[in-house]
Every structure is written in C-alpha cells, then in structure tokens.
mmCIF file of C-alpha atoms and ligand atoms in Angstrom:
data_model
loop_
_atom_site.group_PDB
_atom_site.id
_atom_site.type_symbol
_atom_site.label_atom_id
_atom_site.label_comp_id
_atom_site.label_asym_id
_atom_site.label_seq_id
_atom_site.Cartn_x
_atom_site.Cartn_y
_atom_site.Cartn_z
ATOM 1 C CA UNK A 90 -36.280 -36.645 54.750
ATOM 2 C CA UNK A 91 -38.109 -38.386 51.826
ATOM 3 C CA UNK A 92 -37.976 -41.333 53.404
ATOM 4 C CA UNK A 93 -41.013 -41.170 55.727
ATOM 5 C CA UNK A 94 -43.899 -38.691 53.943
ATOM 6 C CA UNK A 95 -46.970 -39.511 52.673
ATOM 7 C CA UNK A 96 -48.069 -40.986 49.401
ATOM 8 C CA UNK A 97 -48.289 -38.805 46.689
ATOM 9 C CA UNK A 98 -50.837 -40.003 43.916
ATOM 10 C CA UNK A 99 -49.335 -37.704 41.402
ATOM 11 C CA UNK A 100 -46.103 -39.992 41.280
ATOM 12 C CA UNK A 101 -45.321 -41.042 37.597
ATOM 13 C CA UNK A 102 -45.743 -44.738 38.359
ATOM 14 C CA UNK A 103 -49.246 -44.248 39.400
ATOM 15 C CA UNK A 104 -49.920 -42.233 36.410
ATOM 16 C CA UNK A 105 -48.700 -45.158 34.236
ATOM 17 C CA UNK A 106 -51.102 -47.453 36.560
ATOM 18 C CA UNK A 107 -54.110 -45.030 36.110
ATOM 19 C CA UNK A 108 -53.443 -45.124 32.181
ATOM 20 C CA UNK A 109 -52.570 -41.657 32.260
ATOM 21 C CA UNK A 110 -48.806 -41.828 31.377
ATOM 22 C CA UNK A 111 -47.778 -44.281 28.280
ATOM 23 C CA UNK A 112 -45.496 -47.145 29.352
ATOM 24 C CA UNK A 113 -43.783 -50.188 27.480
ATOM 25 C CA UNK A 114 -45.550 -53.221 29.259
ATOM 26 C CA UNK A 115 -44.038 -56.446 29.503
ATOM 27 C CA UNK A 116 -46.228 -58.123 32.347
ATOM 28 C CA UNK A 117 -49.292 -57.281 34.163
ATOM 29 C CA UNK A 118 -51.697 -58.969 36.295
ATOM 30 C CA UNK A 119 -53.921 -57.928 39.409
ATOM 31 C CA UNK A 120 -50.957 -57.583 41.583
ATOM 32 C CA UNK A 121 -48.039 -55.498 39.541
ATOM 33 C CA UNK A 122 -47.136 -54.101 36.376
ATOM 34 C CA UNK A 123 -43.693 -54.454 35.006
ATOM 35 C CA UNK A 124 -42.501 -51.959 32.244
ATOM 36 C CA UNK A 125 -39.398 -50.961 30.470
ATOM 37 C CA UNK A 126 -37.182 -47.990 31.904
ATOM 38 C CA UNK A 127 -37.093 -45.074 29.787
ATOM 39 C CA UNK A 128 -33.625 -44.300 31.086
ATOM 40 C CA UNK A 129 -32.190 -47.644 30.966
ATOM 41 C CA UNK A 130 -28.883 -48.277 32.763
ATOM 42 C CA UNK A 131 -28.682 -51.327 30.366
ATOM 43 C CA UNK A 132 -30.623 -52.926 27.693
ATOM 44 C CA UNK A 133 -33.685 -54.670 29.083
ATOM 45 C CA UNK A 134 -33.776 -52.649 32.294
ATOM 46 C CA UNK A 135 -36.967 -53.421 33.646
ATOM 47 C CA UNK A 136 -39.308 -52.129 36.310
ATOM 48 C CA UNK A 137 -41.518 -53.943 38.504
ATOM 49 C CA UNK A 138 -44.571 -51.754 40.443
ATOM 50 C CA UNK A 139 -47.235 -53.245 42.674
ATOM 51 C CA UNK A 140 -50.674 -52.281 42.301
ATOM 52 C CA UNK A 141 -53.487 -51.218 44.496
ATOM 53 C CA UNK A 142 -51.200 -49.986 47.130
ATOM 54 C CA UNK A 143 -50.004 -46.541 48.599
ATOM 55 C CA UNK A 144 -46.307 -47.754 49.032
ATOM 56 C CA UNK A 145 -43.796 -44.981 48.544
ATOM 57 C CA UNK A 146 -40.947 -47.771 49.325
ATOM 58 C CA UNK A 147 -39.996 -50.888 50.621
ATOM 59 C CA UNK A 148 -40.761 -50.083 54.125
ATOM 60 C CA UNK A 149 -44.513 -48.822 53.105
ATOM 61 C CA UNK A 150 -45.377 -51.913 51.939
ATOM 62 C CA UNK A 151 -48.289 -53.718 53.580
ATOM 63 C CA UNK A 152 -46.929 -56.596 54.720
ATOM 64 C CA UNK A 153 -49.868 -58.850 53.537
ATOM 65 C CA UNK A 154 -49.211 -57.534 50.224
ATOM 66 C CA UNK A 155 -45.364 -57.866 49.832
ATOM 67 C CA UNK A 156 -45.302 -61.596 49.144
ATOM 68 C CA UNK A 157 -47.327 -61.935 46.089
ATOM 69 C CA UNK A 158 -45.492 -58.802 44.952
ATOM 70 C CA UNK A 159 -42.091 -60.503 45.418
ATOM 71 C CA UNK A 160 -43.477 -63.387 43.243
ATOM 72 C CA UNK A 161 -43.894 -61.172 40.544
ATOM 73 C CA UNK A 162 -40.406 -59.249 41.198
ATOM 74 C CA UNK A 163 -39.133 -63.074 40.739
ATOM 75 C CA UNK A 164 -41.352 -63.966 37.848
ATOM 76 C CA UNK A 165 -40.396 -60.842 35.870
ATOM 77 C CA UNK A 166 -36.348 -61.308 36.547
ATOM 78 C CA UNK A 167 -36.992 -64.941 35.340
ATOM 79 C CA UNK A 168 -38.575 -63.615 32.106
ATOM 80 C CA UNK A 169 -35.708 -61.036 31.565
ATOM 81 C CA UNK A 170 -33.025 -63.850 32.313
ATOM 82 C CA UNK A 171 -34.712 -66.395 29.948
ATOM 83 C CA UNK A 172 -35.032 -63.700 27.088
ATOM 84 C CA UNK A 173 -31.757 -61.923 27.083
ATOM 85 C CA UNK A 174 -29.499 -64.732 28.761
ATOM 86 C CA UNK A 175 -27.236 -62.343 30.715
ATOM 87 C CA UNK A 176 -24.305 -63.343 32.734
ATOM 88 C CA UNK A 177 -25.813 -61.667 35.730
ATOM 89 C CA UNK A 178 -28.886 -60.019 37.094
ATOM 90 C CA UNK A 179 -28.973 -57.160 39.269
ATOM 91 C CA UNK A 180 -32.407 -56.828 41.178
ATOM 92 C CA UNK A 181 -32.182 -53.486 42.802
ATOM 93 C CA UNK A 182 -34.382 -50.997 44.968
ATOM 94 C CA UNK A 183 -34.164 -47.582 46.578
ATOM 95 C CA UNK A 184 -35.524 -45.954 49.316
ATOM 96 C CA UNK A 185 -35.539 -41.955 49.858
ATOM 97 C CA UNK A 186 -33.673 -39.563 47.928
ATOM 98 C CA UNK A 187 -30.436 -40.082 49.743
ATOM 99 C CA UNK A 188 -30.521 -43.741 48.924
ATOM 100 C CA UNK A 189 -30.898 -42.757 45.117
ATOM 101 C CA UNK A 190 -34.797 -42.809 44.820
ATOM 102 C CA UNK A 191 -36.394 -40.681 42.314
ATOM 103 C CA UNK A 192 -40.112 -42.107 41.667
ATOM 104 C CA UNK A 193 -41.890 -42.251 44.950
ATOM 105 C CA UNK A 194 -43.852 -45.363 43.901
ATOM 106 C CA UNK A 195 -42.323 -48.809 45.166
ATOM 107 C CA UNK A 196 -40.698 -50.468 42.478
ATOM 108 C CA UNK A 197 -37.931 -53.192 41.845
ATOM 109 C CA UNK A 198 -35.025 -52.514 39.099
ATOM 110 C CA UNK A 199 -34.332 -55.658 37.258
ATOM 111 C CA UNK A 200 -30.823 -55.083 35.043
ATOM 112 C CA UNK A 201 -29.268 -58.079 32.954
ATOM 113 C CA UNK A 202 -25.469 -57.911 33.087
ATOM 114 C CA UNK A 203 -23.278 -58.757 30.602
ATOM 115 C CA UNK A 204 -19.445 -59.411 30.884
ATOM 116 C CA UNK A 205 -17.762 -56.450 29.638
ATOM 117 C CA UNK A 206 -20.808 -54.235 29.185
ATOM 118 C CA UNK A 207 -20.579 -51.135 31.167
ATOM 119 C CA UNK A 208 -23.851 -50.356 33.479
ATOM 120 C CA UNK A 209 -24.994 -46.694 32.952
ATOM 121 C CA UNK A 210 -25.805 -44.271 35.635
ATOM 122 C CA UNK A 211 -28.900 -44.677 37.679
ATOM 123 C CA UNK A 212 -31.849 -42.060 36.280
ATOM 124 C CA UNK A 213 -29.595 -40.424 34.035
ATOM 125 C CA UNK A 214 -28.499 -40.615 30.015
ATOM 126 C CA UNK A 215 -30.757 -40.588 27.236
ATOM 127 C CA UNK A 216 -34.196 -40.862 27.211
ATOM 128 C CA UNK A 217 -35.450 -44.008 24.918
ATOM 129 C CA UNK A 218 -38.566 -43.693 23.026
ATOM 130 C CA UNK A 219 -41.437 -46.317 22.923
ATOM 131 C CA UNK A 220 -40.099 -47.578 19.669
ATOM 132 C CA UNK A 221 -36.709 -48.136 20.967
ATOM 133 C CA UNK A 222 -37.895 -50.153 23.829
ATOM 134 C CA UNK A 223 -40.541 -52.113 22.043
ATOM 135 C CA UNK A 224 -38.587 -54.799 20.552
ATOM 136 C CA UNK A 225 -36.602 -55.793 23.413
ATOM 137 C CA UNK A 226 -39.948 -55.573 25.257
ATOM 138 C CA UNK A 227 -41.423 -57.696 22.779
ATOM 139 C CA UNK A 228 -39.116 -60.446 23.448
ATOM 140 C CA UNK A 229 -39.456 -60.424 27.331
ATOM 141 C CA UNK A 230 -43.251 -60.317 27.035
ATOM 142 C CA UNK A 231 -43.138 -63.536 24.864
ATOM 143 C CA UNK A 232 -41.121 -65.348 27.867
ATOM 144 C CA UNK A 233 -43.917 -65.705 30.129
HETATM 145 P P1 LIG B 569 -35.843 -44.922 41.410
HETATM 146 O O1 LIG B 569 -34.304 -43.584 41.209
HETATM 147 O O2 LIG B 569 -35.192 -45.866 41.893
HETATM 148 O O3 LIG B 569 -36.922 -44.234 42.137
HETATM 149 O O4 LIG B 569 -35.825 -45.357 39.849
HETATM 150 C C1 LIG B 569 -36.725 -44.845 38.971
HETATM 151 C C2 LIG B 569 -36.453 -45.211 37.233
HETATM 152 O O5 LIG B 569 -37.430 -44.720 36.817
HETATM 153 C C3 LIG B 569 -35.234 -44.655 37.023
HETATM 154 O O6 LIG B 569 -34.342 -45.643 36.549
HETATM 155 C C4 LIG B 569 -36.091 -43.719 35.742
HETATM 156 O O7 LIG B 569 -35.103 -43.871 34.522
HETATM 157 C C5 LIG B 569 -37.311 -44.201 35.652
HETATM 158 N N1 LIG B 569 -38.127 -43.702 35.250
HETATM 159 C C6 LIG B 569 -38.522 -42.698 35.375
HETATM 160 N N2 LIG B 569 -39.705 -41.981 34.723
HETATM 161 C C7 LIG B 569 -40.004 -42.970 33.551
HETATM 162 C C8 LIG B 569 -40.897 -43.503 33.269
HETATM 163 N N3 LIG B 569 -42.045 -42.528 32.713
HETATM 164 N N4 LIG B 569 -41.298 -44.703 32.249
HETATM 165 C C9 LIG B 569 -40.355 -45.507 32.538
HETATM 166 N N5 LIG B 569 -39.263 -45.423 33.505
HETATM 167 C C10 LIG B 569 -39.137 -44.361 34.354
#
C-alpha cells in the first residue's frame, strides 16, 4: 500500500528541509541534507535526504536527480568512515512500510559498524537529544 502513494509534504523530513523541525546537520548543499538519526541504531547513524524532490522512496526519485543525490550519499558515507574509522559501513534504504520504511521522504541510512558492537533495532529505542548527537556530528562535519 504505502509503496505507491502521493507525496505528503507534511512528512517530518520535509519539515526539517523547510526549517520547521530541528536536526543535527552534518552536511548540506543544494542537492542534499545529511543529519543525525535521533533514534540511532549505532553511534554515528546518519541520514541523507534529497532536496527539491517529492520522492517518497527510491522508486519515485526522478532519474535526472538520482546521480547527484547518490554522489552526496557516497560523500557523507566517506565522511562518516573517515571520522569514525569503523570496521564496516552499512548503507541502507527502505521502500514502503512492509520493508521497514517509517518516514516517507527518500533517505539513505549510513551506519558505521564496529566488530563486536551490537546494532540496535530499526526506528526504535531511546531518542537522542541534539546535545547527545552534536559531539559526533561536529567530528563528521569536520571531515568534509
Ligand atoms: P525509515 O524507517 O527507513 O523511514 O527511517 C526513518 C528514520 O528516521 C529512522 O531511523 C528514525 O529513527 C529516523 N527519524 C525519525 N524522526 C527523525 C527526526 N526528527 N530526526 C532525525 N531522524 C529521525
């Protein structure tokens, strides 16, 4: 059901893009915005969203904007890796509620993975404050 629907501009990530909701940003340009996930599955869990598109998911993304956006996803993934030096890096993206999507504005998750460190459940667990997230965000920001 939710895989195909019209874009709802009141979604929380669009509110962040419009400056109506706060976020702890690590990167922003004319194509994309990256910020810390407030329910991080691991320390350093970062999200990258495209600007100026009404794309609920990967399937909706206009082809002529996809390449530029994916370059930003890679750029942020590289900055997370350079900052935190994880053993692995998980880049993931969900389409539709049955696949695990909870916010309907396209986004990629970037998760630094460390040997022996458990990855928390998706979109659950404790909510982090801006003060909690800012120290690691500042380090990632400095890697660009
Ligand atoms: P998904 O389930 O793939 O749609 O991912 C949505 C992600 O957004 C989840 O990992 C949530 O923890 C995260 N999230 C929800 N609200 C916010 C918010 N206001 N700021 C940052 N991350 C959020």
